[in-house]
Amino acid sequence: QLQASGGGLVQAGGSLRLSCAASGMLFVVNDMGWFRQAPGSERELVAAITSHGITNYADSVKGRFTISRDNAKNTVYLQMISLKPEDTAVYYCNSLIYYTGSYYPESDYWGQGTQVTVSS
C-alpha cells in the first residue's frame, strides 16, 4: 500500500512537502514516482527516483520540485517550492516500471492521494 500525505492549501510562491509511506513491498529495490491529476486532466508523472537515487522531473516542475527517498522509513518525499496555481491537483505516489524509455506506474492501486491547492 501507498499512503500519500502532506497536501494542503497554500498561496502562490509557497512550499509544501509531501510524504508517501509504502508497505507491503520491497521498497528499497523499487523505483518510485510522484504523479498528479488535476480536474479534467490525465494523471501525469512529475518526478521519479530510482532505487539508486537518480532523479528525473517533468519540465513543468524542474527546478521547483525535489523528490527524495528514505529507504529506512520506506518513504518517498516530494519537496515543492515556488508553487503555482497550475500545480493544483491530487498528488499520488506509485512504484514505477521502466519500459521502452519511459516510466509507467507499476500498481493499479492509487490510494486516496493528497490534495494540493495553490491559490493565486
mmCIF file of C-alpha atoms in Angstrom:
data_model
loop_
_atom_site.group_PDB
_atom_site.id
_atom_site.type_symbol
_atom_site.label_atom_id
_atom_site.label_comp_id
_atom_site.label_asym_id
_atom_site.label_seq_id
_atom_site.Cartn_x
_atom_site.Cartn_y
_atom_site.Cartn_z
ATOM 1 C CA GLN A 1 0.000 0.000 0.000
ATOM 2 C CA LEU A 2 0.968 3.590 -0.605
ATOM 3 C CA GLN A 3 -0.263 6.392 1.640
ATOM 4 C CA ALA A 4 0.343 9.953 0.486
ATOM 5 C CA SER A 5 0.084 12.876 2.886
ATOM 6 C CA GLY A 6 1.193 16.455 3.390
ATOM 7 C CA GLY A 7 -1.037 18.299 0.968
ATOM 8 C CA GLY A 8 -2.936 21.462 1.760
ATOM 9 C CA LEU A 9 -3.873 24.962 0.710
ATOM 10 C CA VAL A 10 -1.014 27.331 0.030
ATOM 11 C CA GLN A 11 -0.586 30.685 -1.665
ATOM 12 C CA ALA A 12 1.312 31.000 -4.917
ATOM 13 C CA GLY A 13 5.029 31.076 -4.206
ATOM 14 C CA GLY A 14 4.636 28.905 -1.147
ATOM 15 C CA SER A 15 6.043 25.485 -0.317
ATOM 16 C CA LEU A 16 4.808 22.069 0.698
ATOM 17 C CA ARG A 17 6.433 18.745 1.451
ATOM 18 C CA LEU A 18 4.567 15.595 0.544
ATOM 19 C CA SER A 19 5.284 12.182 2.015
ATOM 20 C CA CYS A 20 4.358 8.721 0.803
ATOM 21 C CA ALA A 21 4.694 5.754 3.107
ATOM 22 C CA ALA A 22 4.959 2.377 1.415
ATOM 23 C CA SER A 23 4.117 -1.010 2.855
ATOM 24 C CA GLY A 24 3.771 -4.497 1.502
ATOM 25 C CA MET A 25 6.621 -4.093 -0.965
ATOM 26 C CA LEU A 26 10.371 -4.391 -1.003
ATOM 27 C CA PHE A 27 10.675 -0.618 -1.108
ATOM 28 C CA VAL A 28 14.444 -0.416 -1.379
ATOM 29 C CA VAL A 29 14.558 -2.084 -4.805
ATOM 30 C CA ASN A 30 11.691 -0.129 -6.343
ATOM 31 C CA ASP A 31 11.861 2.955 -8.496
ATOM 32 C CA MET A 32 9.271 5.392 -7.143
ATOM 33 C CA GLY A 33 7.362 8.289 -8.596
ATOM 34 C CA TRP A 34 5.003 11.126 -7.774
ATOM 35 C CA PHE A 35 2.044 11.662 -10.062
ATOM 36 C CA ARG A 36 -0.617 14.341 -10.090
ATOM 37 C CA GLN A 37 -4.066 14.676 -11.551
ATOM 38 C CA ALA A 38 -5.840 17.973 -11.972
ATOM 39 C CA PRO A 39 -9.603 18.142 -12.577
ATOM 40 C CA GLY A 40 -10.389 17.218 -16.159
ATOM 41 C CA SER A 41 -6.826 16.170 -16.890
ATOM 42 C CA GLU A 42 -4.935 12.931 -17.251
ATOM 43 C CA ARG A 43 -2.736 11.747 -14.427
ATOM 44 C CA GLU A 44 0.861 12.734 -15.120
ATOM 45 C CA LEU A 45 4.210 11.716 -13.714
ATOM 46 C CA VAL A 46 6.007 14.741 -12.259
ATOM 47 C CA ALA A 47 9.008 13.211 -10.502
ATOM 48 C CA ALA A 48 10.786 9.870 -10.370
ATOM 49 C CA ILE A 49 13.592 8.436 -8.292
ATOM 50 C CA THR A 50 15.361 5.177 -8.966
ATOM 51 C CA SER A 51 16.357 2.655 -6.333
ATOM 52 C CA HIS A 52 19.854 4.156 -6.590
ATOM 53 C CA GLY A 53 18.651 7.721 -6.063
ATOM 54 C CA ILE A 54 18.780 9.018 -9.628
ATOM 55 C CA THR A 55 16.037 11.569 -10.197
ATOM 56 C CA ASN A 56 14.026 12.812 -13.152
ATOM 57 C CA TYR A 57 11.424 15.550 -13.412
ATOM 58 C CA ALA A 58 8.741 16.762 -15.739
ATOM 59 C CA ASP A 59 9.716 20.027 -17.396
ATOM 60 C CA SER A 60 6.823 21.802 -15.681
ATOM 61 C CA VAL A 61 8.294 21.211 -12.213
ATOM 62 C CA LYS A 62 12.021 21.093 -12.900
ATOM 63 C CA GLY A 63 13.893 23.403 -10.560
ATOM 64 C CA ARG A 64 10.940 23.702 -8.186
ATOM 65 C CA PHE A 65 10.237 20.143 -7.041
ATOM 66 C CA THR A 66 12.679 17.735 -5.439
ATOM 67 C CA ILE A 67 12.000 14.025 -4.977
ATOM 68 C CA SER A 68 13.885 12.059 -2.351
ATOM 69 C CA ARG A 69 13.588 8.790 -0.506
ATOM 70 C CA ASP A 70 14.388 7.313 2.886
ATOM 71 C CA ASN A 71 14.735 3.567 2.475
ATOM 72 C CA ALA A 72 14.955 3.028 6.237
ATOM 73 C CA LYS A 73 11.481 4.531 6.572
ATOM 74 C CA ASN A 74 10.043 3.114 3.322
ATOM 75 C CA THR A 75 9.083 6.669 2.449
ATOM 76 C CA VAL A 76 9.393 8.866 -0.617
ATOM 77 C CA TYR A 77 9.107 12.652 -0.393
ATOM 78 C CA LEU A 78 8.289 15.496 -2.737
ATOM 79 C CA GLN A 79 9.529 18.922 -1.700
ATOM 80 C CA MET A 80 7.699 21.599 -3.660
ATOM 81 C CA ILE A 81 8.724 25.267 -3.701
ATOM 82 C CA SER A 82 7.620 28.283 -5.722
ATOM 83 C CA LEU A 83 4.226 26.707 -6.129
ATOM 84 C CA LYS A 84 1.939 27.947 -8.880
ATOM 85 C CA PRO A 85 -1.844 27.736 -9.271
ATOM 86 C CA GLU A 86 -1.314 25.243 -12.097
ATOM 87 C CA ASP A 87 0.281 22.864 -9.570
ATOM 88 C CA THR A 88 -3.169 22.399 -8.049
ATOM 89 C CA ALA A 89 -4.009 18.694 -8.247
ATOM 90 C CA VAL A 90 -4.356 15.490 -6.279
ATOM 91 C CA TYR A 91 -0.886 14.033 -5.823
ATOM 92 C CA TYR A 92 -0.234 10.306 -5.719
ATOM 93 C CA CYS A 93 2.801 8.102 -5.412
ATOM 94 C CA ASN A 94 3.388 4.767 -7.013
ATOM 95 C CA SER A 95 6.173 2.362 -7.743
ATOM 96 C CA LEU A 96 7.449 2.546 -11.305
ATOM 97 C CA ILE A 97 8.461 0.235 -14.086
ATOM 98 C CA TYR A 98 10.776 1.392 -16.844
ATOM 99 C CA TYR A 99 9.838 0.213 -20.321
ATOM 100 C CA THR A 100 10.965 1.353 -23.758
ATOM 101 C CA GLY A 101 12.394 4.596 -22.460
ATOM 102 C CA SER A 102 9.517 5.676 -20.247
ATOM 103 C CA TYR A 103 8.268 5.190 -16.734
ATOM 104 C CA TYR A 104 4.866 3.681 -16.036
ATOM 105 C CA PRO A 105 3.007 3.123 -12.780
ATOM 106 C CA GLU A 106 3.551 -0.397 -11.538
ATOM 107 C CA SER A 107 0.460 -0.749 -9.381
ATOM 108 C CA ASP A 108 -3.187 -0.286 -10.256
ATOM 109 C CA TYR A 109 -3.800 0.797 -6.666
ATOM 110 C CA TRP A 110 -3.500 4.558 -6.235
ATOM 111 C CA GLY A 111 -4.882 5.212 -2.800
ATOM 112 C CA GLN A 112 -6.621 8.475 -1.967
ATOM 113 C CA GLY A 113 -3.745 10.739 -2.824
ATOM 114 C CA THR A 114 -3.260 14.118 -1.180
ATOM 115 C CA GLN A 115 -4.843 17.348 -2.392
ATOM 116 C CA VAL A 116 -2.606 20.310 -3.159
ATOM 117 C CA THR A 117 -4.365 23.604 -3.801
ATOM 118 C CA VAL A 118 -2.398 26.705 -4.758
ATOM 119 C CA SER A 119 -4.259 29.996 -4.622
ATOM 120 C CA SER A 120 -3.274 32.967 -6.741
#
